[in-house]
PDB file of C-alpha atoms in Angstrom:
ATOM      1  CA  UNK A1247       6.056   5.001 -10.811  1.00 75.00           C
ATOM      2  CA  UNK A1248       3.424   3.045 -12.680  1.00 81.00           C
ATOM      3  CA  UNK A1249      -0.110   4.449 -12.808  1.00 90.00           C
ATOM      4  CA  UNK A1250      -3.018   2.174 -13.725  1.00 95.00           C
ATOM      5  CA  UNK A1251      -6.440   3.553 -14.608  1.00 96.00           C
ATOM      6  CA  UNK A1252      -9.509   1.337 -14.830  1.00 97.00           C
ATOM      7  CA  UNK A1253     -12.943   1.889 -16.357  1.00 97.00           C
ATOM      8  CA  UNK A1254     -15.816   1.660 -15.710  1.00 97.00           C
ATOM      9  CA  UNK A1255     -16.022   1.797 -11.927  1.00 96.00           C
ATOM     10  CA  UNK A1256     -19.376  -0.026 -11.976  1.00 97.00           C
ATOM     11  CA  UNK A1257     -20.894  -2.291 -14.612  1.00 98.00           C
ATOM     12  CA  UNK A1258     -24.271  -3.955 -14.615  1.00 98.00           C
ATOM     13  CA  UNK A1259     -25.208  -6.598 -17.213  1.00 97.00           C
ATOM     14  CA  UNK A1260     -27.938  -9.151 -17.749  1.00 97.00           C
ATOM     15  CA  UNK A1261     -27.072 -12.781 -17.273  1.00 97.00           C
ATOM     16  CA  UNK A1262     -25.737 -14.191 -20.525  1.00 97.00           C
ATOM     17  CA  UNK A1263     -24.467 -10.853 -21.814  1.00 97.00           C
ATOM     18  CA  UNK A1264     -20.793  -9.952 -22.179  1.00 98.00           C
ATOM     19  CA  UNK A1265     -18.845  -7.627 -19.899  1.00 98.00           C
ATOM     20  CA  UNK A1266     -15.765  -5.613 -20.843  1.00 98.00           C
ATOM     21  CA  UNK A1267     -13.441  -3.801 -18.433  1.00 98.00           C
ATOM     22  CA  UNK A1268     -10.627  -1.598 -19.705  1.00 98.00           C
ATOM     23  CA  UNK A1269      -7.338  -0.462 -18.177  1.00 98.00           C
ATOM     24  CA  UNK A1270      -4.513   1.804 -19.218  1.00 97.00           C
ATOM     25  CA  UNK A1271      -1.008   1.938 -17.810  1.00 96.00           C
ATOM     26  CA  UNK A1272       1.690   4.572 -17.924  1.00 94.00           C
ATOM     27  CA  UNK A1273       5.051   2.783 -17.724  1.00 92.00           C
ATOM     28  CA  UNK A1274       6.075   1.287 -21.060  1.00 92.00           C
ATOM     29  CA  UNK A1275       8.469  -1.025 -19.193  1.00 90.00           C
ATOM     30  CA  UNK A1276       5.563  -2.899 -17.579  1.00 91.00           C
ATOM     31  CA  UNK A1277       5.447  -6.441 -18.903  1.00 90.00           C
ATOM     32  CA  UNK A1278       3.021  -8.376 -16.735  1.00 91.00           C
ATOM     33  CA  UNK A1279      -0.727  -7.669 -16.563  1.00 94.00           C
ATOM     34  CA  UNK A1280      -2.906  -9.767 -14.260  1.00 94.00           C
ATOM     35  CA  UNK A1281      -6.606  -9.526 -13.493  1.00 97.00           C
ATOM     36  CA  UNK A1282      -7.922 -10.262 -10.025  1.00 97.00           C
ATOM     37  CA  UNK A1283     -11.450 -10.966  -8.782  1.00 97.00           C
ATOM     38  CA  UNK A1284     -12.386  -9.947  -5.245  1.00 95.00           C
ATOM     39  CA  UNK A1285     -15.485 -11.220  -3.533  1.00 94.00           C
ATOM     40  CA  UNK A1286     -16.894  -9.582  -0.430  1.00 91.00           C
ATOM     41  CA  UNK A1287     -14.740 -10.129   2.639  1.00 89.00           C
ATOM     42  CA  UNK A1288     -12.039 -11.992   0.755  1.00 91.00           C
ATOM     43  CA  UNK A1289      -8.669 -11.207  -0.739  1.00 92.00           C
ATOM     44  CA  UNK A1290      -8.262 -10.771  -4.497  1.00 94.00           C
ATOM     45  CA  UNK A1291      -7.812 -13.955  -6.538  1.00 95.00           C
ATOM     46  CA  UNK A1292      -6.063 -14.209  -9.894  1.00 94.00           C
ATOM     47  CA  UNK A1293      -8.388 -15.105 -12.757  1.00 96.00           C
ATOM     48  CA  UNK A1294      -6.170 -14.528 -15.794  1.00 96.00           C
ATOM     49  CA  UNK A1295      -2.916 -12.828 -16.696  1.00 94.00           C
ATOM     50  CA  UNK A1296      -0.999 -11.832 -19.791  1.00 93.00           C
ATOM     51  CA  UNK A1297       2.614 -10.993 -20.518  1.00 90.00           C
ATOM     52  CA  UNK A1298       3.824  -8.337 -22.910  1.00 86.00           C
ATOM     53  CA  UNK A1299       4.978 -10.832 -25.528  1.00 86.00           C
ATOM     54  CA  UNK A1300       1.376 -11.970 -26.093  1.00 84.00           C
ATOM     55  CA  UNK A1301      -1.513  -9.979 -27.557  1.00 91.00           C
ATOM     56  CA  UNK A1302      -4.419 -12.094 -26.372  1.00 95.00           C
ATOM     57  CA  UNK A1303      -5.122 -14.927 -23.981  1.00 94.00           C
ATOM     58  CA  UNK A1304      -8.308 -16.879 -23.386  1.00 96.00           C
ATOM     59  CA  UNK A1305      -9.488 -19.204 -20.651  1.00 94.00           C
ATOM     60  CA  UNK A1306     -13.006 -20.537 -21.177  1.00 96.00           C
ATOM     61  CA  UNK A1307     -15.366 -17.542 -20.776  1.00 97.00           C
ATOM     62  CA  UNK A1308     -12.602 -15.103 -19.872  1.00 98.00           C
ATOM     63  CA  UNK A1309     -10.201 -13.388 -22.265  1.00 97.00           C
ATOM     64  CA  UNK A1310      -7.664 -10.611 -21.961  1.00 98.00           C
ATOM     65  CA  UNK A1311      -6.256  -8.462 -24.757  1.00 97.00           C
ATOM     66  CA  UNK A1312      -3.160  -6.278 -24.641  1.00 96.00           C
ATOM     67  CA  UNK A1313      -2.210  -3.359 -26.874  1.00 95.00           C
ATOM     68  CA  UNK A1314       1.371  -2.417 -25.969  1.00 93.00           C
ATOM     69  CA  UNK A1315       1.510   0.498 -28.363  1.00 93.00           C
ATOM     70  CA  UNK A1316      -1.532   2.147 -26.826  1.00 94.00           C
ATOM     71  CA  UNK A1317      -0.647   0.879 -23.342  1.00 95.00           C
ATOM     72  CA  UNK A1318      -4.044  -0.539 -22.624  1.00 95.00           C
ATOM     73  CA  UNK A1319      -5.458  -3.958 -21.831  1.00 97.00           C
ATOM     74  CA  UNK A1320      -8.964  -5.286 -21.427  1.00 98.00           C
ATOM     75  CA  UNK A1321     -10.853  -8.093 -19.718  1.00 98.00           C
ATOM     76  CA  UNK A1322     -13.709  -9.747 -21.567  1.00 98.00           C
ATOM     77  CA  UNK A1323     -16.206 -12.033 -19.858  1.00 98.00           C
ATOM     78  CA  UNK A1324     -18.701 -13.799 -22.099  1.00 97.00           C
ATOM     79  CA  UNK A1325     -21.948 -15.527 -21.136  1.00 97.00           C
ATOM     80  CA  UNK A1326     -21.912 -13.854 -17.746  1.00 98.00           C
ATOM     81  CA  UNK A1327     -23.402 -15.676 -14.768  1.00 97.00           C
ATOM     82  CA  UNK A1328     -24.582 -14.342 -11.374  1.00 96.00           C
ATOM     83  CA  UNK A1329     -21.498 -15.839  -9.736  1.00 96.00           C
ATOM     84  CA  UNK A1330     -19.357 -13.519 -11.861  1.00 97.00           C
ATOM     85  CA  UNK A1331     -20.643 -10.651  -9.712  1.00 97.00           C
ATOM     86  CA  UNK A1332     -17.640  -9.254  -7.809  1.00 97.00           C
ATOM     87  CA  UNK A1333     -15.064  -6.467  -7.929  1.00 97.00           C
ATOM     88  CA  UNK A1334     -12.439  -6.901 -10.646  1.00 98.00           C
ATOM     89  CA  UNK A1335      -8.991  -5.310 -10.512  1.00 97.00           C
ATOM     90  CA  UNK A1336      -6.437  -4.949 -13.258  1.00 97.00           C
ATOM     91  CA  UNK A1337      -2.771  -4.568 -12.403  1.00 95.00           C
ATOM     92  CA  UNK A1338       0.557  -3.927 -14.083  1.00 93.00           C
ATOM     93  CA  UNK A1339       4.109  -4.653 -13.054  1.00 88.00           C
ATOM     94  CA  UNK A1340       7.670  -4.941 -14.292  1.00 82.00           C
ATOM     95  CA  UNK A1341       8.776  -8.550 -13.929  1.00 72.00           C
ATOM     96  CA  UNK A1342       6.510  -9.109 -10.932  1.00 67.00           C
ATOM     97  CA  UNK A1343       7.964  -6.195  -8.972  1.00 72.00           C
ATOM     98  CA  UNK A1344       5.986  -3.258  -7.645  1.00 77.00           C
ATOM     99  CA  UNK A1345       2.593  -4.442  -8.882  1.00 85.00           C
ATOM    100  CA  UNK A1346       0.162  -1.505  -9.168  1.00 90.00           C
ATOM    101  CA  UNK A1347      -3.587  -2.050  -9.158  1.00 93.00           C
ATOM    102  CA  UNK A1348      -6.404  -0.157 -10.787  1.00 96.00           C
ATOM    103  CA  UNK A1349      -9.242   1.244  -8.682  1.00 96.00           C
ATOM    104  CA  UNK A1350     -11.544  -1.680  -9.459  1.00 97.00           C
ATOM    105  CA  UNK A1351     -14.789  -2.363 -11.329  1.00 98.00           C
ATOM    106  CA  UNK A1352     -17.846  -3.594  -9.476  1.00 97.00           C
ATOM    107  CA  UNK A1353     -19.593  -6.012 -11.827  1.00 98.00           C
ATOM    108  CA  UNK A1354     -23.202  -6.956 -11.158  1.00 98.00           C
ATOM    109  CA  UNK A1355     -24.800  -9.723 -13.211  1.00 97.00           C
ATOM    110  CA  UNK A1356     -28.585  -9.611 -12.975  1.00 96.00           C
ATOM    111  CA  UNK A1357     -30.431 -12.923 -13.273  1.00 92.00           C
TER     112      UNK A1357
ATOM    113  CA  UNK B 835      -2.293 -26.434   0.280  1.00 66.00           C
ATOM    114  CA  UNK B 836      -2.812 -23.928   3.077  1.00 82.00           C
ATOM    115  CA  UNK B 837      -3.347 -20.351   1.962  1.00 93.00           C
ATOM    116  CA  UNK B 838      -1.948 -17.099   3.289  1.00 96.00           C
ATOM    117  CA  UNK B 839      -2.945 -16.664   6.929  1.00 96.00           C
ATOM    118  CA  UNK B 840      -3.538 -13.271   8.481  1.00 97.00           C
ATOM    119  CA  UNK B 841      -4.536 -12.108  11.938  1.00 97.00           C
ATOM    120  CA  UNK B 842      -6.399 -10.463  13.430  1.00 97.00           C
ATOM    121  CA  UNK B 843      -9.284 -10.278  10.938  1.00 96.00           C
ATOM    122  CA  UNK B 844     -10.720  -7.180  12.573  1.00 97.00           C
ATOM    123  CA  UNK B 845      -9.255  -4.496  14.809  1.00 98.00           C
ATOM    124  CA  UNK B 846     -10.746  -1.294  16.174  1.00 98.00           C
ATOM    125  CA  UNK B 847      -8.473   1.244  17.849  1.00 97.00           C
ATOM    126  CA  UNK B 848      -8.467   4.914  18.678  1.00 97.00           C
ATOM    127  CA  UNK B 849      -6.218   7.368  16.888  1.00 96.00           C
ATOM    128  CA  UNK B 850      -2.700   7.586  18.230  1.00 97.00           C
ATOM    129  CA  UNK B 851      -2.829   3.978  19.456  1.00 97.00           C
ATOM    130  CA  UNK B 852      -0.661   1.274  17.930  1.00 97.00           C
ATOM    131  CA  UNK B 853      -1.613  -1.937  16.127  1.00 98.00           C
ATOM    132  CA  UNK B 854       0.217  -4.915  14.672  1.00 98.00           C
ATOM    133  CA  UNK B 855      -0.833  -7.359  11.964  1.00 98.00           C
ATOM    134  CA  UNK B 856       0.644 -10.771  11.364  1.00 98.00           C
ATOM    135  CA  UNK B 857       1.006 -12.754   8.156  1.00 97.00           C
ATOM    136  CA  UNK B 858       2.080 -16.314   7.447  1.00 96.00           C
ATOM    137  CA  UNK B 859       2.678 -16.847   3.715  1.00 95.00           C
ATOM    138  CA  UNK B 860       2.263 -20.027   1.723  1.00 94.00           C
ATOM    139  CA  UNK B 861       5.098 -22.420   2.463  1.00 92.00           C
ATOM    140  CA  UNK B 862       7.977 -21.997   0.052  1.00 89.00           C
ATOM    141  CA  UNK B 863       6.946 -18.568  -1.198  1.00 91.00           C
ATOM    142  CA  UNK B 864       9.994 -16.333  -1.148  1.00 89.00           C
ATOM    143  CA  UNK B 865       8.215 -13.051  -1.830  1.00 90.00           C
ATOM    144  CA  UNK B 866       5.818 -11.408   0.607  1.00 93.00           C
ATOM    145  CA  UNK B 867       3.806  -8.234   0.098  1.00 93.00           C
ATOM    146  CA  UNK B 868       1.749  -5.954   2.310  1.00 96.00           C
ATOM    147  CA  UNK B 869      -0.997  -3.973   0.587  1.00 96.00           C
ATOM    148  CA  UNK B 870      -3.333  -1.318   1.975  1.00 97.00           C
ATOM    149  CA  UNK B 871      -6.841  -1.339   0.527  1.00 95.00           C
ATOM    150  CA  UNK B 872      -8.980   1.665   1.406  1.00 95.00           C
ATOM    151  CA  UNK B 873     -12.721   1.163   0.893  1.00 92.00           C
ATOM    152  CA  UNK B 874     -13.638   1.510  -2.782  1.00 88.00           C
ATOM    153  CA  UNK B 875     -10.033   1.556  -4.000  1.00 91.00           C
ATOM    154  CA  UNK B 876      -7.556  -0.905  -5.388  1.00 93.00           C
ATOM    155  CA  UNK B 877      -4.805  -2.410  -3.242  1.00 94.00           C
ATOM    156  CA  UNK B 878      -1.816  -0.112  -2.748  1.00 93.00           C
ATOM    157  CA  UNK B 879       1.588  -1.708  -2.244  1.00 92.00           C
ATOM    158  CA  UNK B 880       3.198  -0.779   1.067  1.00 95.00           C
ATOM    159  CA  UNK B 881       6.208  -3.067   1.126  1.00 94.00           C
ATOM    160  CA  UNK B 882       7.639  -6.053  -0.743  1.00 91.00           C
ATOM    161  CA  UNK B 883      10.060  -8.576   0.797  1.00 92.00           C
ATOM    162  CA  UNK B 884      12.233 -11.092  -1.016  1.00 89.00           C
ATOM    163  CA  UNK B 885      13.067 -13.661   1.664  1.00 87.00           C
ATOM    164  CA  UNK B 886      13.878 -11.366   4.612  1.00 84.00           C
ATOM    165  CA  UNK B 887      15.198  -8.449   2.552  1.00 90.00           C
ATOM    166  CA  UNK B 888      13.173  -5.404   1.489  1.00 92.00           C
ATOM    167  CA  UNK B 889      12.724  -5.070  -2.287  1.00 88.00           C
ATOM    168  CA  UNK B 890      10.446  -2.020  -2.326  1.00 87.00           C
ATOM    169  CA  UNK B 891       9.130   0.162   0.499  1.00 92.00           C
ATOM    170  CA  UNK B 892       8.800   3.395  -1.442  1.00 90.00           C
ATOM    171  CA  UNK B 893       5.105   3.813  -0.556  1.00 90.00           C
ATOM    172  CA  UNK B 894       5.406   2.873   3.103  1.00 95.00           C
ATOM    173  CA  UNK B 895       4.796   5.884   5.435  1.00 95.00           C
ATOM    174  CA  UNK B 896       7.926   5.208   7.413  1.00 95.00           C
ATOM    175  CA  UNK B 897       7.185   7.779  10.094  1.00 96.00           C
ATOM    176  CA  UNK B 898       4.392   5.549  11.415  1.00 97.00           C
ATOM    177  CA  UNK B 899       4.491   2.227   9.572  1.00 98.00           C
ATOM    178  CA  UNK B 900       7.088  -0.497   9.981  1.00 97.00           C
ATOM    179  CA  UNK B 901       7.317  -4.059   8.763  1.00 97.00           C
ATOM    180  CA  UNK B 902       9.671  -6.944   9.263  1.00 95.00           C
ATOM    181  CA  UNK B 903      10.047 -10.465   7.995  1.00 94.00           C
ATOM    182  CA  UNK B 904      12.266 -12.395  10.339  1.00 82.00           C
ATOM    183  CA  UNK B 905      13.821 -15.619   9.033  1.00 84.00           C
ATOM    184  CA  UNK B 906      12.188 -15.054   5.653  1.00 82.00           C
ATOM    185  CA  UNK B 907       8.825 -16.560   6.636  1.00 91.00           C
ATOM    186  CA  UNK B 908       6.258 -14.765   8.827  1.00 95.00           C
ATOM    187  CA  UNK B 909       5.872 -11.015   8.694  1.00 97.00           C
ATOM    188  CA  UNK B 910       4.421  -8.317  10.919  1.00 97.00           C
ATOM    189  CA  UNK B 911       3.176  -4.879   9.939  1.00 98.00           C
ATOM    190  CA  UNK B 912       2.967  -2.255  12.665  1.00 98.00           C
ATOM    191  CA  UNK B 913       1.314   1.136  12.745  1.00 98.00           C
ATOM    192  CA  UNK B 914       2.292   3.557  15.500  1.00 97.00           C
ATOM    193  CA  UNK B 915       0.668   5.983  16.063  1.00 96.00           C
ATOM    194  CA  UNK B 916      -2.459   5.315  14.002  1.00 97.00           C
ATOM    195  CA  UNK B 917      -4.358   8.060  12.194  1.00 97.00           C
ATOM    196  CA  UNK B 918      -7.967   8.137  11.043  1.00 97.00           C
ATOM    197  CA  UNK B 919      -6.855   7.787   7.413  1.00 96.00           C
ATOM    198  CA  UNK B 920      -5.205   4.436   8.220  1.00 97.00           C
ATOM    199  CA  UNK B 921      -8.654   2.824   8.353  1.00 98.00           C
ATOM    200  CA  UNK B 922      -8.422   0.178   5.644  1.00 97.00           C
ATOM    201  CA  UNK B 923      -8.005  -3.511   4.968  1.00 97.00           C
ATOM    202  CA  UNK B 924      -4.392  -4.640   5.162  1.00 98.00           C
ATOM    203  CA  UNK B 925      -3.771  -7.461   2.738  1.00 97.00           C
ATOM    204  CA  UNK B 926      -0.814  -9.784   2.856  1.00 97.00           C
ATOM    205  CA  UNK B 927       0.160 -11.681  -0.278  1.00 95.00           C
ATOM    206  CA  UNK B 928       2.911 -14.100  -1.233  1.00 93.00           C
ATOM    207  CA  UNK B 929       4.325 -15.436  -4.465  1.00 90.00           C
ATOM    208  CA  UNK B 930       6.872 -17.903  -5.762  1.00 83.00           C
ATOM    209  CA  UNK B 931       8.690 -15.249  -7.770  1.00 67.00           C
ATOM    210  CA  UNK B 932       9.594 -17.664 -10.485  1.00 57.00           C
ATOM    211  CA  UNK B 933       9.685 -16.776 -14.189  1.00 50.00           C
ATOM    212  CA  UNK B 934       6.634 -18.848 -15.052  1.00 50.00           C
ATOM    213  CA  UNK B 935       4.001 -17.453 -12.748  1.00 59.00           C
ATOM    214  CA  UNK B 936       3.640 -13.998 -11.291  1.00 75.00           C
ATOM    215  CA  UNK B 937       0.514 -14.913  -9.352  1.00 86.00           C
ATOM    216  CA  UNK B 938       0.048 -13.266  -5.991  1.00 91.00           C
ATOM    217  CA  UNK B 939      -1.843 -15.291  -3.397  1.00 93.00           C
ATOM    218  CA  UNK B 940      -3.726 -13.015  -1.022  1.00 95.00           C
ATOM    219  CA  UNK B 941      -4.903 -13.605   2.492  1.00 96.00           C
ATOM    220  CA  UNK B 942      -8.385 -12.527   3.576  1.00 95.00           C
ATOM    221  CA  UNK B 943      -7.025  -9.326   5.076  1.00 96.00           C
ATOM    222  CA  UNK B 944      -7.075  -7.518   8.390  1.00 97.00           C
ATOM    223  CA  UNK B 945      -9.696  -4.795   8.601  1.00 97.00           C
ATOM    224  CA  UNK B 946      -8.564  -1.817  10.694  1.00 98.00           C
ATOM    225  CA  UNK B 947     -10.942   0.850  11.955  1.00 98.00           C
ATOM    226  CA  UNK B 948      -9.379   3.903  13.587  1.00 98.00           C
ATOM    227  CA  UNK B 949     -11.784   6.010  15.652  1.00 97.00           C
TER     228      UNK B 949
END
């Protein structure tokens, strides 16, 4: 089955700096790559996603890039704010089936 | 729009006891998922339903875990007998399963502590 690895496990940045989280996946058939944000005591919430027919997608301060050849994808957050502090998960799936999550990155944005 | 509802939010039991979790997905969502999230790890898929049929239960420990989705709406996840390593948050999620969006909508989870 699909295996998703995520790095780093923790990330601390100053407010206003950029944050980058990277993931790799093992199954070349995977074609859907979402990113979820989880705040304490809550379920994960989708923040951005990308499909395999697209190399990059941006939504305001958040962007995701996908390299299908290398089987890795990354989340970029610019101009970080304290409210961006949370745990971020990447995931990969084949047509929305059997979605596998990475282990998570705890992002801390220091004011 | 009401979100995914789960209950109970917290449950403490002793090992070898049984426990059941309930989930009510977003209205109209055909696909329902149960995930296990152990502290410090990402969610692990236990079972995926499409309406009331099972799509994937390959990672469900079937000797102690069972799940059902009667009438294609609500779902229950049962653990019997529980082990210490079952301590985790059990997340229910639902999705439309259409071609446009693959978004999973998660509930707040049910936190299980096995003593």
